[in-house]
Amino acid sequence: MGQTKKTEVRSAILRSARTLFSRHGYTATSLPKIAAGAGTSTANVYVYFRSKLEILYELYDPWLRARIEALAAEAATIGDRRARLTHVLGTFWRDIPKENGGFG
């Protein structure tokens, strides 16, 4: 299998997982459903990822890192330490779960 094909299959798995996690949540999404959505077999998913959790990390990590960087920039503008901490914690507990990246 060529490198392009491997990249396409891996990308298809991630697209399928993102769609299913967003629509049904992480817990209700199975590897066979992810595989079917990607047009591949469940066994082939394991060629690219060790587990469903690894797929979640692959999808969630860039989103979370970007959100943390944005939050750090926002927090840097708040002079009072208590207000800064309140803002950071409030964002993590109140705002981030509302965003689509939460896959709840």
mmCIF file with all atom_site columns, C-alpha atoms in Angstrom:
data_model
loop_
_atom_site.group_PDB
_atom_site.id
_atom_site.type_symbol
_atom_site.label_atom_id
_atom_site.label_alt_id
_atom_site.label_comp_id
_atom_site.label_asym_id
_atom_site.label_entity_id
_atom_site.label_seq_id
_atom_site.pdbx_PDB_ins_code
_atom_site.Cartn_x
_atom_site.Cartn_y
_atom_site.Cartn_z
_atom_site.occupancy
_atom_site.B_iso_or_equiv
_atom_site.pdbx_formal_charge
_atom_site.auth_seq_id
_atom_site.auth_comp_id
_atom_site.auth_asym_id
_atom_site.auth_atom_id
_atom_site.pdbx_PDB_model_num
ATOM 1   C CA . MET A 1 1   ? 0.000   0.000  0.000  1.00 0.00 ? 1   MET A CA 1
ATOM 2   C CA . GLY A 1 2   ? 1.466   3.345  -1.011 1.00 0.00 ? 2   GLY A CA 1
ATOM 3   C CA . GLN A 1 3   ? 2.053   6.192  1.397  1.00 0.00 ? 3   GLN A CA 1
ATOM 4   C CA . THR A 1 4   ? -0.761  8.213  -0.197 1.00 0.00 ? 4   THR A CA 1
ATOM 5   C CA . LYS A 1 5   ? -3.232  5.384  0.335  1.00 0.00 ? 5   LYS A CA 1
ATOM 6   C CA . LYS A 1 6   ? -2.152  5.013  3.979  1.00 0.00 ? 6   LYS A CA 1
ATOM 7   C CA . THR A 1 7   ? -2.658  8.727  4.552  1.00 0.00 ? 7   THR A CA 1
ATOM 8   C CA . GLU A 1 8   ? -6.088  8.600  2.897  1.00 0.00 ? 8   GLU A CA 1
ATOM 9   C CA . VAL A 1 9   ? -7.234  5.651  5.022  1.00 0.00 ? 9   VAL A CA 1
ATOM 10  C CA . ARG A 1 10  ? -5.949  7.233  8.224  1.00 0.00 ? 10  ARG A CA 1
ATOM 11  C CA . SER A 1 11  ? -7.665  10.518 7.358  1.00 0.00 ? 11  SER A CA 1
ATOM 12  C CA . ALA A 1 12  ? -10.912 8.697  6.549  1.00 0.00 ? 12  ALA A CA 1
ATOM 13  C CA . ILE A 1 13  ? -10.813 6.983  9.950  1.00 0.00 ? 13  ILE A CA 1
ATOM 14  C CA . LEU A 1 14  ? -10.291 10.313 11.704 1.00 0.00 ? 14  LEU A CA 1
ATOM 15  C CA . ARG A 1 15  ? -13.083 12.005 9.709  1.00 0.00 ? 15  ARG A CA 1
ATOM 16  C CA . SER A 1 16  ? -15.467 9.175  10.504 1.00 0.00 ? 16  SER A CA 1
ATOM 17  C CA . ALA A 1 17  ? -14.564 9.255  14.194 1.00 0.00 ? 17  ALA A CA 1
ATOM 18  C CA . ARG A 1 18  ? -14.967 13.040 14.406 1.00 0.00 ? 18  ARG A CA 1
ATOM 19  C CA . THR A 1 19  ? -18.405 12.844 12.805 1.00 0.00 ? 19  THR A CA 1
ATOM 20  C CA . LEU A 1 20  ? -19.563 9.990  15.017 1.00 0.00 ? 20  LEU A CA 1
ATOM 21  C CA . PHE A 1 21  ? -18.100 11.417 18.233 1.00 0.00 ? 21  PHE A CA 1
ATOM 22  C CA . SER A 1 22  ? -19.797 14.747 17.512 1.00 0.00 ? 22  SER A CA 1
ATOM 23  C CA . ARG A 1 23  ? -23.115 13.150 16.622 1.00 0.00 ? 23  ARG A CA 1
ATOM 24  C CA . HIS A 1 24  ? -23.328 10.336 19.195 1.00 0.00 ? 24  HIS A CA 1
ATOM 25  C CA . GLY A 1 25  ? -20.610 11.032 21.767 1.00 0.00 ? 25  GLY A CA 1
ATOM 26  C CA . TYR A 1 26  ? -17.453 9.083  22.484 1.00 0.00 ? 26  TYR A CA 1
ATOM 27  C CA . THR A 1 27  ? -19.034 6.326  24.569 1.00 0.00 ? 27  THR A CA 1
ATOM 28  C CA . ALA A 1 28  ? -21.796 5.519  22.075 1.00 0.00 ? 28  ALA A CA 1
ATOM 29  C CA . THR A 1 29  ? -19.361 5.303  19.157 1.00 0.00 ? 29  THR A CA 1
ATOM 30  C CA . SER A 1 30  ? -17.793 1.901  18.506 1.00 0.00 ? 30  SER A CA 1
ATOM 31  C CA . LEU A 1 31  ? -14.730 1.031  16.454 1.00 0.00 ? 31  LEU A CA 1
ATOM 32  C CA . PRO A 1 32  ? -16.857 -0.980 14.003 1.00 0.00 ? 32  PRO A CA 1
ATOM 33  C CA . LYS A 1 33  ? -18.992 2.138  13.416 1.00 0.00 ? 33  LYS A CA 1
ATOM 34  C CA . ILE A 1 34  ? -15.878 4.240  12.874 1.00 0.00 ? 34  ILE A CA 1
ATOM 35  C CA . ALA A 1 35  ? -14.502 1.645  10.454 1.00 0.00 ? 35  ALA A CA 1
ATOM 36  C CA . ALA A 1 36  ? -17.777 1.456  8.524  1.00 0.00 ? 36  ALA A CA 1
ATOM 37  C CA . GLY A 1 37  ? -17.902 5.236  8.223  1.00 0.00 ? 37  GLY A CA 1
ATOM 38  C CA . ALA A 1 38  ? -14.343 5.213  6.908  1.00 0.00 ? 38  ALA A CA 1
ATOM 39  C CA . GLY A 1 39  ? -15.069 2.449  4.407  1.00 0.00 ? 39  GLY A CA 1
ATOM 40  C CA . THR A 1 40  ? -12.613 0.036  5.981  1.00 0.00 ? 40  THR A CA 1
ATOM 41  C CA . SER A 1 41  ? -12.609 -2.908 8.380  1.00 0.00 ? 41  SER A CA 1
ATOM 42  C CA . THR A 1 42  ? -12.321 -2.764 12.146 1.00 0.00 ? 42  THR A CA 1
ATOM 43  C CA . ALA A 1 43  ? -9.107  -4.785 11.898 1.00 0.00 ? 43  ALA A CA 1
ATOM 44  C CA . ASN A 1 44  ? -7.679  -2.164 9.551  1.00 0.00 ? 44  ASN A CA 1
ATOM 45  C CA . VAL A 1 45  ? -8.417  0.586  12.071 1.00 0.00 ? 45  VAL A CA 1
ATOM 46  C CA . TYR A 1 46  ? -5.977  -1.198 14.398 1.00 0.00 ? 46  TYR A CA 1
ATOM 47  C CA . VAL A 1 47  ? -3.259  -0.865 11.760 1.00 0.00 ? 47  VAL A CA 1
ATOM 48  C CA . TYR A 1 48  ? -3.443  2.902  12.265 1.00 0.00 ? 48  TYR A CA 1
ATOM 49  C CA . PHE A 1 49  ? -4.557  3.280  15.893 1.00 0.00 ? 49  PHE A CA 1
ATOM 50  C CA . ARG A 1 50  ? -4.132  1.109  18.992 1.00 0.00 ? 50  ARG A CA 1
ATOM 51  C CA . SER A 1 51  ? -7.540  2.011  20.413 1.00 0.00 ? 51  SER A CA 1
ATOM 52  C CA . LYS A 1 52  ? -10.579 4.246  20.189 1.00 0.00 ? 52  LYS A CA 1
ATOM 53  C CA . LEU A 1 53  ? -8.987  6.357  22.911 1.00 0.00 ? 53  LEU A CA 1
ATOM 54  C CA . GLU A 1 54  ? -5.932  6.957  20.727 1.00 0.00 ? 54  GLU A CA 1
ATOM 55  C CA . ILE A 1 55  ? -8.245  8.172  17.958 1.00 0.00 ? 55  ILE A CA 1
ATOM 56  C CA . LEU A 1 56  ? -9.895  10.548 20.421 1.00 0.00 ? 56  LEU A CA 1
ATOM 57  C CA . TYR A 1 57  ? -6.516  11.923 21.501 1.00 0.00 ? 57  TYR A CA 1
ATOM 58  C CA . GLU A 1 58  ? -5.491  12.387 17.869 1.00 0.00 ? 58  GLU A CA 1
ATOM 59  C CA . LEU A 1 59  ? -8.623  14.461 17.249 1.00 0.00 ? 59  LEU A CA 1
ATOM 60  C CA . TYR A 1 60  ? -8.822  16.250 20.571 1.00 0.00 ? 60  TYR A CA 1
ATOM 61  C CA . ASP A 1 61  ? -5.180  17.200 21.150 1.00 0.00 ? 61  ASP A CA 1
ATOM 62  C CA . PRO A 1 62  ? -4.850  19.899 18.440 1.00 0.00 ? 62  PRO A CA 1
ATOM 63  C CA . TRP A 1 63  ? -8.213  21.390 19.407 1.00 0.00 ? 63  TRP A CA 1
ATOM 64  C CA . LEU A 1 64  ? -7.345  21.457 23.101 1.00 0.00 ? 64  LEU A CA 1
ATOM 65  C CA . ARG A 1 65  ? -3.852  22.872 22.520 1.00 0.00 ? 65  ARG A CA 1
ATOM 66  C CA . ALA A 1 66  ? -5.290  25.691 20.401 1.00 0.00 ? 66  ALA A CA 1
ATOM 67  C CA . ARG A 1 67  ? -7.908  26.402 23.067 1.00 0.00 ? 67  ARG A CA 1
ATOM 68  C CA . ILE A 1 68  ? -5.277  26.460 25.827 1.00 0.00 ? 68  ILE A CA 1
ATOM 69  C CA . GLU A 1 69  ? -3.067  28.842 23.815 1.00 0.00 ? 69  GLU A CA 1
ATOM 70  C CA . ALA A 1 70  ? -6.026  31.178 23.268 1.00 0.00 ? 70  ALA A CA 1
ATOM 71  C CA . LEU A 1 71  ? -6.957  30.956 26.937 1.00 0.00 ? 71  LEU A CA 1
ATOM 72  C CA . ALA A 1 72  ? -3.380  31.724 27.996 1.00 0.00 ? 72  ALA A CA 1
ATOM 73  C CA . ALA A 1 73  ? -3.410  34.828 25.798 1.00 0.00 ? 73  ALA A CA 1
ATOM 74  C CA . GLU A 1 74  ? -6.734  35.931 27.320 1.00 0.00 ? 74  GLU A CA 1
ATOM 75  C CA . ALA A 1 75  ? -5.500  35.262 30.857 1.00 0.00 ? 75  ALA A CA 1
ATOM 76  C CA . ALA A 1 76  ? -2.313  37.244 30.260 1.00 0.00 ? 76  ALA A CA 1
ATOM 77  C CA . THR A 1 77  ? -4.424  40.385 29.875 1.00 0.00 ? 77  THR A CA 1
ATOM 78  C CA . ILE A 1 78  ? -5.973  39.968 33.336 1.00 0.00 ? 78  ILE A CA 1
ATOM 79  C CA . GLY A 1 79  ? -3.806  41.626 35.965 1.00 0.00 ? 79  GLY A CA 1
ATOM 80  C CA . ASP A 1 80  ? -5.411  40.316 39.129 1.00 0.00 ? 80  ASP A CA 1
ATOM 81  C CA . ARG A 1 81  ? -4.299  36.739 39.894 1.00 0.00 ? 81  ARG A CA 1
ATOM 82  C CA . ARG A 1 82  ? -7.599  35.729 41.462 1.00 0.00 ? 82  ARG A CA 1
ATOM 83  C CA . ALA A 1 83  ? -9.587  37.089 38.503 1.00 0.00 ? 83  ALA A CA 1
ATOM 84  C CA . ARG A 1 84  ? -7.182  35.347 36.106 1.00 0.00 ? 84  ARG A CA 1
ATOM 85  C CA . LEU A 1 85  ? -7.613  32.017 37.903 1.00 0.00 ? 85  LEU A CA 1
ATOM 86  C CA . THR A 1 86  ? -11.385 32.466 38.001 1.00 0.00 ? 86  THR A CA 1
ATOM 87  C CA . HIS A 1 87  ? -11.387 33.152 34.264 1.00 0.00 ? 87  HIS A CA 1
ATOM 88  C CA . VAL A 1 88  ? -9.242  30.110 33.435 1.00 0.00 ? 88  VAL A CA 1
ATOM 89  C CA . LEU A 1 89  ? -11.214 27.711 35.633 1.00 0.00 ? 89  LEU A CA 1
ATOM 90  C CA . GLY A 1 90  ? -14.533 29.132 34.492 1.00 0.00 ? 90  GLY A CA 1
ATOM 91  C CA . THR A 1 91  ? -13.550 28.664 30.868 1.00 0.00 ? 91  THR A CA 1
ATOM 92  C CA . PHE A 1 92  ? -12.483 25.061 31.428 1.00 0.00 ? 92  PHE A CA 1
ATOM 93  C CA . TRP A 1 93  ? -15.550 24.078 33.422 1.00 0.00 ? 93  TRP A CA 1
ATOM 94  C CA . ARG A 1 94  ? -18.243 26.197 31.805 1.00 0.00 ? 94  ARG A CA 1
ATOM 95  C CA . ASP A 1 95  ? -17.275 27.213 28.279 1.00 0.00 ? 95  ASP A CA 1
ATOM 96  C CA . ILE A 1 96  ? -15.080 24.460 26.844 1.00 0.00 ? 96  ILE A CA 1
ATOM 97  C CA . PRO A 1 97  ? -17.668 21.674 27.358 1.00 0.00 ? 97  PRO A CA 1
ATOM 98  C CA . LYS A 1 98  ? -20.176 23.764 25.376 1.00 0.00 ? 98  LYS A CA 1
ATOM 99  C CA . GLU A 1 99  ? -17.870 23.845 22.362 1.00 0.00 ? 99  GLU A CA 1
ATOM 100 C CA . ASN A 1 100 ? -18.082 21.103 19.743 1.00 0.00 ? 100 ASN A CA 1
ATOM 101 C CA . GLY A 1 101 ? -14.635 19.755 20.608 1.00 0.00 ? 101 GLY A CA 1
ATOM 102 C CA . GLY A 1 102 ? -15.981 18.137 23.761 1.00 0.00 ? 102 GLY A CA 1
ATOM 103 C CA . PHE A 1 103 ? -17.519 15.140 21.954 1.00 0.00 ? 103 PHE A CA 1
ATOM 104 C CA . GLY A 1 104 ? -19.888 14.697 24.885 1.00 0.00 ? 104 GLY A CA 1
#
